[in-house]
Coordinates of C-alpha atoms and ligand atoms in Angstrom, one line a residue:
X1 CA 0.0 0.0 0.0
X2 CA 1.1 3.4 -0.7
X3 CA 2.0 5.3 2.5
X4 CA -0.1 8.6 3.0
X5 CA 1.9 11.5 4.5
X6 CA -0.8 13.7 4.0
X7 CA -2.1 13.6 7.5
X8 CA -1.3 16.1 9.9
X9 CA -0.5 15.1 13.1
X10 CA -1.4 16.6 16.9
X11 CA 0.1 14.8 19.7
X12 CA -1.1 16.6 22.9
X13 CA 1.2 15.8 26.0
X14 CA 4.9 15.9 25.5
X15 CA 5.6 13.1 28.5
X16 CA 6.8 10.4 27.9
X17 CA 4.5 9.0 25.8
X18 CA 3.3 11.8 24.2
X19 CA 7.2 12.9 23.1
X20 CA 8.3 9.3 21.9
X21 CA 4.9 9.2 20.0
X22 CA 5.3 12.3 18.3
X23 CA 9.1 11.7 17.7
X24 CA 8.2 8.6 16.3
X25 CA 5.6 9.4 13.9
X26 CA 7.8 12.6 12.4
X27 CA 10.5 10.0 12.0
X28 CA 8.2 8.0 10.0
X29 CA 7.7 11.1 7.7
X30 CA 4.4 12.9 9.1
X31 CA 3.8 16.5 9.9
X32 CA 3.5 16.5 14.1
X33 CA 2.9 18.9 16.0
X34 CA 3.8 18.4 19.9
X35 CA 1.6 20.2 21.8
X36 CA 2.2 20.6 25.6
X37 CA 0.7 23.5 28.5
X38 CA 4.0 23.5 29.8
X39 CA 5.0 26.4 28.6
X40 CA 8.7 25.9 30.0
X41 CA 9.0 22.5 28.5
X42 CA 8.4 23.3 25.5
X43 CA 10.2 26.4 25.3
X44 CA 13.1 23.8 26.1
X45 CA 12.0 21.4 23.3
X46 CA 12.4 24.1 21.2
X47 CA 15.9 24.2 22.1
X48 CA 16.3 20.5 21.9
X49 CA 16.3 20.1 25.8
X50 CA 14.5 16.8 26.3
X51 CA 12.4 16.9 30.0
X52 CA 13.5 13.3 30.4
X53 CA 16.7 10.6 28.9
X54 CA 15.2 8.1 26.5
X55 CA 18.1 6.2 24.4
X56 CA 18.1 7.5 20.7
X57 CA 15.0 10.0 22.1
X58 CA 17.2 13.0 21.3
X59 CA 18.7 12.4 18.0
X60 CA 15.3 11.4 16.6
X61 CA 13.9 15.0 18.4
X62 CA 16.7 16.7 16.1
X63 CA 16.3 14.9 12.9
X64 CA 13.3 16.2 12.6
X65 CA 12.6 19.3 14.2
X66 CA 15.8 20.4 11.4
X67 CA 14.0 18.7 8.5
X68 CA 10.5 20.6 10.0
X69 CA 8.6 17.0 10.4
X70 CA 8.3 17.8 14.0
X71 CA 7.6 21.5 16.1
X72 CA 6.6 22.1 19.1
X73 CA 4.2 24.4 20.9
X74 CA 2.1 25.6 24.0
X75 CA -0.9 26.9 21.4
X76 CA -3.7 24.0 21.5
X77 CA -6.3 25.8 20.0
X78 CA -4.3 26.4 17.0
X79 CA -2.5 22.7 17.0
X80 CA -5.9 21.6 17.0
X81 CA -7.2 23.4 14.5
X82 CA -4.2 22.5 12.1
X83 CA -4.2 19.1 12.5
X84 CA -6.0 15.4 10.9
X85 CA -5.1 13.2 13.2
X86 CA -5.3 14.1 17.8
X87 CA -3.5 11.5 19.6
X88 CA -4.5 12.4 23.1
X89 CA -1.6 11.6 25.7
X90 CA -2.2 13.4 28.7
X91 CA -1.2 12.9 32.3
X92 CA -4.0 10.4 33.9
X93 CA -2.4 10.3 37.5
X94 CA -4.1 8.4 40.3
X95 CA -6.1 10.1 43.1
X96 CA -6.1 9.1 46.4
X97 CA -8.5 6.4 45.9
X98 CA -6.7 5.2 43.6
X99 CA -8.9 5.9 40.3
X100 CA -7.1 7.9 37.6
X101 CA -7.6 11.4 37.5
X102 CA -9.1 12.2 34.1
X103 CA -9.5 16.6 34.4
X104 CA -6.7 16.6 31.5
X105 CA -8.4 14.3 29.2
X106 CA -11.9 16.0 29.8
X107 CA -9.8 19.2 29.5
X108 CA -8.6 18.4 26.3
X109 CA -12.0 16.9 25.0
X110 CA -13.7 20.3 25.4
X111 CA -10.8 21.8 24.0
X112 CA -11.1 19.7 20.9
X113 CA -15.0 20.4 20.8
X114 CA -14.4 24.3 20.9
X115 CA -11.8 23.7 18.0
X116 CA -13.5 21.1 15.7
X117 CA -13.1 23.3 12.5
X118 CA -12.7 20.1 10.0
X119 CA -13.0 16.2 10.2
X120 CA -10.6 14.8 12.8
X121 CA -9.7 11.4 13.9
X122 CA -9.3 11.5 17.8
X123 CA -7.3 8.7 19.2
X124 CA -6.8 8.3 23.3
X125 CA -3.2 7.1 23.5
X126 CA -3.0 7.4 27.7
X127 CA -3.9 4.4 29.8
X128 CA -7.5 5.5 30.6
X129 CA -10.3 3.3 32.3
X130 CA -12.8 1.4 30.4
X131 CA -15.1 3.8 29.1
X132 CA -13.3 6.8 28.7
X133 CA -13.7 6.9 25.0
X134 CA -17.3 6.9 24.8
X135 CA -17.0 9.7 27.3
X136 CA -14.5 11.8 25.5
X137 CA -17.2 11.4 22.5
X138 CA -20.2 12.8 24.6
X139 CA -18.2 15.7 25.9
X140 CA -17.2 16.6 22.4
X141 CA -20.7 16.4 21.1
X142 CA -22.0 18.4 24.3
X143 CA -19.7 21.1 23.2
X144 CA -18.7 21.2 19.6
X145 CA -20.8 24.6 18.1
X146 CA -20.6 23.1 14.4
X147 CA -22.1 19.4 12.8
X148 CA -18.5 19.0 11.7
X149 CA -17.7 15.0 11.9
X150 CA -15.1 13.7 14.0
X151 CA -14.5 9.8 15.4
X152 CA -12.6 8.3 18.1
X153 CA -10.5 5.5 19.1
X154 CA -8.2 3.6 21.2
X155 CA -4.6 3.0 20.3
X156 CA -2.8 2.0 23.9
X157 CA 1.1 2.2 23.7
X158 CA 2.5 -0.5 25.1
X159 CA 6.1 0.6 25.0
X160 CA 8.6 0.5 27.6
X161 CA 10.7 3.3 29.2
X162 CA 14.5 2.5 28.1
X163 CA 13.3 0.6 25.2
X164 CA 10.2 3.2 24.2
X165 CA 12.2 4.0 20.3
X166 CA 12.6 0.1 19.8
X167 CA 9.0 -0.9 21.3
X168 CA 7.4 2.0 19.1
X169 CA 9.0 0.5 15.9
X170 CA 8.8 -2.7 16.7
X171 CA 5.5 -3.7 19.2
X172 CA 4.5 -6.9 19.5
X173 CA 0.8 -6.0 18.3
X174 CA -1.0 -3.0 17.5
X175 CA -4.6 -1.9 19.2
X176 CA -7.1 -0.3 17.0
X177 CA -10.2 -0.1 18.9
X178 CA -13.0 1.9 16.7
X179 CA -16.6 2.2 15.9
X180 CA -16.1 3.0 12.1
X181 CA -14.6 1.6 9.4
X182 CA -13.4 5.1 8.5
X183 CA -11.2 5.1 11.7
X184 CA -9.8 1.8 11.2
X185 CA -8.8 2.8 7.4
X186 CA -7.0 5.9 8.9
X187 CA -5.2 3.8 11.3
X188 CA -4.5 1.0 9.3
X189 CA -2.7 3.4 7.0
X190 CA -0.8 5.7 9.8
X191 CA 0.8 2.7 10.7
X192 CA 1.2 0.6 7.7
X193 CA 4.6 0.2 7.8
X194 CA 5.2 -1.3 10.8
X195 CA 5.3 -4.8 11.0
X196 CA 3.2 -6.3 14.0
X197 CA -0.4 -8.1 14.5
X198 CA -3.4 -5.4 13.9
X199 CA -6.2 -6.0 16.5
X200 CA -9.3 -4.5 15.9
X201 CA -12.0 -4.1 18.2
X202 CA -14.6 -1.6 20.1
X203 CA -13.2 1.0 21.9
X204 CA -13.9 -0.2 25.7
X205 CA -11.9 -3.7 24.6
X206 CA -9.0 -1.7 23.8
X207 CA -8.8 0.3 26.6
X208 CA -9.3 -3.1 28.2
X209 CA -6.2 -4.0 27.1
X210 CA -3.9 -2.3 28.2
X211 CA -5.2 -2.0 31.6
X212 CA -5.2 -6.0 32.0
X213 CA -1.7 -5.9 30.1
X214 CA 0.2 -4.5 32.6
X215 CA -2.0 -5.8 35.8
X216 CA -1.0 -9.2 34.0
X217 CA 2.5 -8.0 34.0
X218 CA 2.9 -7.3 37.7
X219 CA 1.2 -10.1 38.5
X220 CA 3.8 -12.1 37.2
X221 CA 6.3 -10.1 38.5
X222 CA 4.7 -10.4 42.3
X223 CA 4.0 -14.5 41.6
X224 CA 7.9 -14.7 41.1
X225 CA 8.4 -12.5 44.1
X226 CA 6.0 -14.8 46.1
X227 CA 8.4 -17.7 44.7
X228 CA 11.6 -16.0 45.8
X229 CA 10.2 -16.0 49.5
X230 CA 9.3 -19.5 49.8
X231 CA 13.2 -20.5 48.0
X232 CA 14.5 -18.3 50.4
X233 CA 13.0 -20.0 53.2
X234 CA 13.0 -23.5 51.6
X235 CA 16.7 -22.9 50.7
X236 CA 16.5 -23.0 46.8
X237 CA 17.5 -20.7 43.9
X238 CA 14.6 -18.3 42.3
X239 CA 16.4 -17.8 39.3
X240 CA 16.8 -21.4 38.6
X241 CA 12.9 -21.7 39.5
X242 CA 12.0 -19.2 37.0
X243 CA 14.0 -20.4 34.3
X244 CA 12.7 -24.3 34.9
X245 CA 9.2 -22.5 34.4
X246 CA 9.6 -20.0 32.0
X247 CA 10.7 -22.6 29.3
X248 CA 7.3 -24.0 29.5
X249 CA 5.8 -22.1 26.4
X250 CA 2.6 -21.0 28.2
X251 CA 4.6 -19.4 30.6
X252 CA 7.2 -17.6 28.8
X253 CA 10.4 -16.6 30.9
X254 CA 10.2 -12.5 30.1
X255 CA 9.0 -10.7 33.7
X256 CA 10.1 -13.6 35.7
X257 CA 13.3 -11.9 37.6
X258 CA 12.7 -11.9 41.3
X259 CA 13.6 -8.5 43.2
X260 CA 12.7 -5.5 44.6
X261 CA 9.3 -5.4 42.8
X262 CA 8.1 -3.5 39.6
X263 CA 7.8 0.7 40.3
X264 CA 7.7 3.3 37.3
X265 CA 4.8 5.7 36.9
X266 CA 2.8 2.7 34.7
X267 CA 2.2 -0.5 37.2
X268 CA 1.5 1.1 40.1
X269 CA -0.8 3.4 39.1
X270 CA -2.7 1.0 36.1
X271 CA -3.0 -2.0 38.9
X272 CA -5.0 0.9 41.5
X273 CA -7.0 2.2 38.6
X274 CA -8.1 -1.1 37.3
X275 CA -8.7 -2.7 40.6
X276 CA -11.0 0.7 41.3
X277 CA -12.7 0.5 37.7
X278 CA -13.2 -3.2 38.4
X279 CA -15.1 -2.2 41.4
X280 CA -17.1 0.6 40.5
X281 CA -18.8 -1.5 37.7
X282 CA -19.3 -4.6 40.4
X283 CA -16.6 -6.9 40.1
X284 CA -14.2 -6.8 43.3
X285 CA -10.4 -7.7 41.9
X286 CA -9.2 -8.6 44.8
X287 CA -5.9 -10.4 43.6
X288 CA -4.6 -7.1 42.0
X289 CA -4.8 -5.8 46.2
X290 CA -2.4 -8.6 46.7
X291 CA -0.1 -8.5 44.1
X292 CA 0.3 -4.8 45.1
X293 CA 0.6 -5.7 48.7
X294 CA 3.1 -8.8 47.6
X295 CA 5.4 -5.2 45.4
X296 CA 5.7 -3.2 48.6
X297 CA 6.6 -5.8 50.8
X298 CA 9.8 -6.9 48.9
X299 CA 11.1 -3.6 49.8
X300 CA 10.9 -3.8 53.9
X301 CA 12.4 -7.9 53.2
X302 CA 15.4 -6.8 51.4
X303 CA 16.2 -4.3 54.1
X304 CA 15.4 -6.6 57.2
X305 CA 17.6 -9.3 55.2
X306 CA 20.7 -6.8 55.6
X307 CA 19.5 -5.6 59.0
X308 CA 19.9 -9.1 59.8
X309 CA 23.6 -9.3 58.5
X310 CA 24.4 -6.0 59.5
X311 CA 23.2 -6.3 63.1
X312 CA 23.4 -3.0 63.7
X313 CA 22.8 -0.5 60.9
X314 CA 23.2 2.8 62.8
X315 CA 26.3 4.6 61.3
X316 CA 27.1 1.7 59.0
X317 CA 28.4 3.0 55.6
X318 CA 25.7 2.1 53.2
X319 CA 26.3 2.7 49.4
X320 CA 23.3 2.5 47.0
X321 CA 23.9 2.0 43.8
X322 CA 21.1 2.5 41.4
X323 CA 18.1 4.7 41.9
X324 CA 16.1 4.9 39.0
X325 CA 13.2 2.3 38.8
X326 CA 14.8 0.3 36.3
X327 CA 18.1 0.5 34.3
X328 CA 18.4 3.6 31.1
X329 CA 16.0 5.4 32.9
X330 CA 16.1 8.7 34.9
X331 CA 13.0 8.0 36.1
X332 CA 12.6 7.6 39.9
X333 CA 8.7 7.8 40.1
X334 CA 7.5 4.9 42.7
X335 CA 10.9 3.6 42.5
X336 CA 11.8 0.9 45.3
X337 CA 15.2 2.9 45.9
X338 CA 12.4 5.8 47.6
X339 CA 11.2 3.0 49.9
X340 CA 14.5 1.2 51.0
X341 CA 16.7 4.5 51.1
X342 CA 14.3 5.8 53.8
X343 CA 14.1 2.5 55.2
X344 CA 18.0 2.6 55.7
X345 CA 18.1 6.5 56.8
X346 CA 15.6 5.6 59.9
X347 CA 18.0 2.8 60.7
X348 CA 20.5 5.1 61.2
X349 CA 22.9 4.4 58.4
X350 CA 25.2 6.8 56.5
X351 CA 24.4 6.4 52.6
X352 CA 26.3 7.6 49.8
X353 CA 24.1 7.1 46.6
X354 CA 25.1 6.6 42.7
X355 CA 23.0 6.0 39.3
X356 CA 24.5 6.5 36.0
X357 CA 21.5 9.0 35.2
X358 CA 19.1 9.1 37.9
X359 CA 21.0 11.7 40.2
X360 CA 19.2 15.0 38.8
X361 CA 15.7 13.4 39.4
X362 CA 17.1 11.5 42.4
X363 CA 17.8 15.2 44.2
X364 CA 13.9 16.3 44.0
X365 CA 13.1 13.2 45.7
X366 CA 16.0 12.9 48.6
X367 CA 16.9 16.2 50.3
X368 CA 18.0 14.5 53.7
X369 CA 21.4 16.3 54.5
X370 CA 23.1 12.8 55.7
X371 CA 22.4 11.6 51.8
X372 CA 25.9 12.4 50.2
X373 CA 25.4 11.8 46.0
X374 CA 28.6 10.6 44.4
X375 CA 30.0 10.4 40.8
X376 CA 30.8 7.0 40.9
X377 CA 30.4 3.6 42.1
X378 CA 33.9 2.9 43.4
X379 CA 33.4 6.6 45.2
X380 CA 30.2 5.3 46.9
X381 CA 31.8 2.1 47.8
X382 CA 34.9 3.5 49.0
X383 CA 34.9 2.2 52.8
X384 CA 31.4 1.1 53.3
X385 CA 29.7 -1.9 55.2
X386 CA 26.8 -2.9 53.0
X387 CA 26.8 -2.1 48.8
X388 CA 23.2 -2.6 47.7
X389 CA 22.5 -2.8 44.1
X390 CA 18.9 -1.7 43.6
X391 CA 18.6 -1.1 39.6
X392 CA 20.9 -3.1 37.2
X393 CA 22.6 -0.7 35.1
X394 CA 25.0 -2.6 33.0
X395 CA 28.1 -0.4 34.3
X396 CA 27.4 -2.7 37.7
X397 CA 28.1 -5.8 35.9
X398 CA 31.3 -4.5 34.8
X399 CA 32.7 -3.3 38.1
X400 CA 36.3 -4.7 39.0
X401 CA 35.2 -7.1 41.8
X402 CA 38.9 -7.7 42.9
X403 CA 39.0 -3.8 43.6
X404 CA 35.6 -3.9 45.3
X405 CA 37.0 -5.9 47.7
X406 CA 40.4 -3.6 48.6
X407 CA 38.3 -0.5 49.2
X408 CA 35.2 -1.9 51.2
X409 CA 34.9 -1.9 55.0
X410 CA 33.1 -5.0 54.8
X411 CA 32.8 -6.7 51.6
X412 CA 28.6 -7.2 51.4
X413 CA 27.1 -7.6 48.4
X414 CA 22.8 -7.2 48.6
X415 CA 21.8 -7.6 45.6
X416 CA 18.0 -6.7 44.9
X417 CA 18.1 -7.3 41.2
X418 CA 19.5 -11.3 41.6
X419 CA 22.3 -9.6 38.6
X420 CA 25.3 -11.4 40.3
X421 CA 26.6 -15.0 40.8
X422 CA 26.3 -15.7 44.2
X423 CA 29.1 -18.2 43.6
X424 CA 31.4 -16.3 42.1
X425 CA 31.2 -13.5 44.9
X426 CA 31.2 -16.1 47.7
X427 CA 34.4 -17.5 46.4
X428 CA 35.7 -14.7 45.9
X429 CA 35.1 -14.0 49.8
X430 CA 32.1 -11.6 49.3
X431 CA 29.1 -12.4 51.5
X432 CA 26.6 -12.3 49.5
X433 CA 22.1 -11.5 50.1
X434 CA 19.6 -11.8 46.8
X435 CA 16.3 -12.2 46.8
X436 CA 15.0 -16.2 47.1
X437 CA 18.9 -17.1 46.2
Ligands
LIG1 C1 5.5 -0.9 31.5 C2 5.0 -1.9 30.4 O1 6.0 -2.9 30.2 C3 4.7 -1.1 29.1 O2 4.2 -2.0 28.2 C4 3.7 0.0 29.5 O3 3.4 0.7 28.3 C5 4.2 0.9 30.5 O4 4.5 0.1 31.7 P1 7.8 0.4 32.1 O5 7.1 1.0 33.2 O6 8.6 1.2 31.2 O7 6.7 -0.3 31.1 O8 8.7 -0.8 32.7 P2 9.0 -2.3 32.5 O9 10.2 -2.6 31.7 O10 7.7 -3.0 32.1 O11 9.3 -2.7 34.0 C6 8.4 -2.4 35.1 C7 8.9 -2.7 36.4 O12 8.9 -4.1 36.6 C8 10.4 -2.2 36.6 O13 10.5 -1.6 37.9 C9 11.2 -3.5 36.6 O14 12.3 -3.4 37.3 C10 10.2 -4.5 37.1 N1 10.4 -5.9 36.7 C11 10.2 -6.2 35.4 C12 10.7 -6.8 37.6 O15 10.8 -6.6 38.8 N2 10.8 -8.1 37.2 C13 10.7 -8.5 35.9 O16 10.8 -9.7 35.6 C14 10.4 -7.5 35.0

């Protein structure tokens, strides 16, 4: 099929999301306009000062804001007005209930309504609850002032933080869910050439999907975590037990690493707003409680496990290596470093912290005094009692061991990412704590 570059594109949000999406889709040749209402973000943008460190994020951002595929701006109205094609990727954070807070998506609805000025295909791209679609499409009726024709659909992103540029170009399916065959067509051909299953369905299916994606994802994550308590007591190895299960097809061995728990700004919040949704419409999912209940717990068992080695942790030099929720990232939102850092600091410890990236976001999140930041591991692990290893940056895996060993008070190893080999540490007189290892 020939591809259409006709369409004009309107991403509204410039998270993370919203930025790779509209990166993304100027790299594949279309006309995007990024629109965000932070005013200071985008003036960075416009300076090619990226909010956030995505791998290849930046270089794509340059390509084509040169080559005029991609601008960016703080005018919606306008955006709107110009574009074919709204992909809707605004914050949908949780509330204290735990339900998502939807004000930006109704915001942008009535936005939309008060700019309809031609046809426009309105896709929700942000993990919404079931039903969100068909109420974006009443708000826009109740306040569009013209009979100009517009449809919406789902298309979830599914892509990972670290990966998002690969996972854009390269998903494992696509999501179209419509009500017209004219969406579909429009989809179909925005994304003809990339190469993954199409599903098409109705629009609450879709947003279905990615809600019971990634509560399916932590699940798995908290089973395995469940596991690594009962090896640990039992006295067997987690990794081996995931890797004897996830060779079994139906299983699958991806999300199967015991550790400190899943954090990020996507499974914490998507688990509380579908267990809420569930609710509200009648059904009480009760297991997503527990797997959330299983997450936070691996946090206060990592630190009792080096409490228990460390017998006394008050003034013990503790480094912590890794901050970010999970390796080429700088994102710290409900990271488990938050949890076991001020774990530590109530112990009493003295904690020198490190991430290859983190350290900037890191800084809004810990302003205790006693929290020294240092530009290096071998810097935070210079004299101390305990090294814990909370995200596994590759850089870890190539640390000089042997040296590791000179400079340490104590040589122990806690490992909350199960990323060394317990044997190889232990022989080479480290003492050594993972999780069900
Ligand atoms: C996730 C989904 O994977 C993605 O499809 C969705 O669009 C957004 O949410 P992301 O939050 O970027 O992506 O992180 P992901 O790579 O999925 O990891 C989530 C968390 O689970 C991390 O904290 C990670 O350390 C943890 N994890 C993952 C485990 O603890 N064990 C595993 O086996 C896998």
């Amino acid at each position: 099929m020939k591809i259409s570059h006709k369409y004009k594109i309107c991403v509204i949000g410039a998270g993370h999301v919203g930025l790779v999406t509209a990166a993304c889709f100027s790299e594949m040749g279309y006309k995007v306009i990024c629109v965000d209402n932070d005013a200071a973000k985008i003036s960075s943008l416009k300076k090619k000062i990226l909010p956030f460190y995505e791998p290849e994020l930046e270089k794509i951002v340059i390509k084509n804001t040169k080559n005029g595929n991609l601008i960016f701006s703080s005018l919606l109205e306008q955006s709107i007005r110009k574009s074919d094609i709204i992909f809707i990727v605004v914050g949908t954070p949780p509330l204290s209930d735990g339900s998502a807070d939807l004000t930006s998506i109704e915001n942008v609805a009535r936005a939309i309504a008060d700019n309809l000025n031609s046809y426009k295909l309105i896709v929700e791209k942000s993990t919404v609850p079931v039903q969100t679609g068909s109420k974006v499409k009443e708000t826009i009726h109740r306040y569009k002032k013209s009979d100009v024709e517009f449809d919406i659909a789902s298309n979830p992103e599914f892509l990972r933080e670290g990966k998002a540029i690969y996972d854009f170009f390269h998903p494992d399916r696509v999501v179209f869910g419509v009500e017209h065959a004219r969406a579909e067509q429009i989809l179909r051909r925005l994304y003809s050439t990339i190469k993954a299953p199409v599903i098409v369905t109705d629009i609450n299916t879709a947003e279905l999907i990615k809600h019971a994606s990634n509560s399916f994802l932590a699940t798995k994550i908290s089973f395995i975590n469940a596991v690594a308590r009962i090896c640990d007591l039992a006295g067997a190895n987690v990794n081996k037990v995931a890797e004897g299960m996830g060779l079994d097809k139906r299983i699958g061995n991806d999300f199967l690493s015991a550790g400190l728990g899943y954090g990020g700004f996507c499974f914490p919040k998507d688990l509380e707003a579908f267990a809420y949704i569930s609710k509200k419409l009648g059904y009480d999912f009760n297991l997503l409680q527990e797997v959330k209940r299983i997450n936070e717990e691996q946090r206060r068992y990592f630190v009792e496990k080096i409490k228990e080695h460390l017998w006394v942790v008050k003034n013990k030099k503790i480094a912590i290596l890794g901050l970010s929720f999970k390796p080429n990232t700088d994102d710290m939102r409900f990271a488990p470093s938050i949890d076991i850092v001020n774990f530590l600091l109530k112990e009493g410890a003295v904690i020198k912290l490190y991430d290859p990236q983190a350290v900037r976001e890191a800084k809004k999140i810990f302003k205790n005094p006693k929290l020294k930041f240092v530009k290096n591991a071998y810097e935070a692990l210079d004299k101390c009692d305990c090294a814990c290893f909370l995200t596994e940056w590759e850089e870890f895996k190539k640390l000089d061991f042997l040296k590791l060993k000179k400079i340490m008070h104590y040589p122990l190893i806690a490992d909350g990412r199960n990323m060394f080999d317990k044997n190889l540490l232990e022989a080479a007189g480290f003492k050594y704590i993972g999780i069900g290892m």
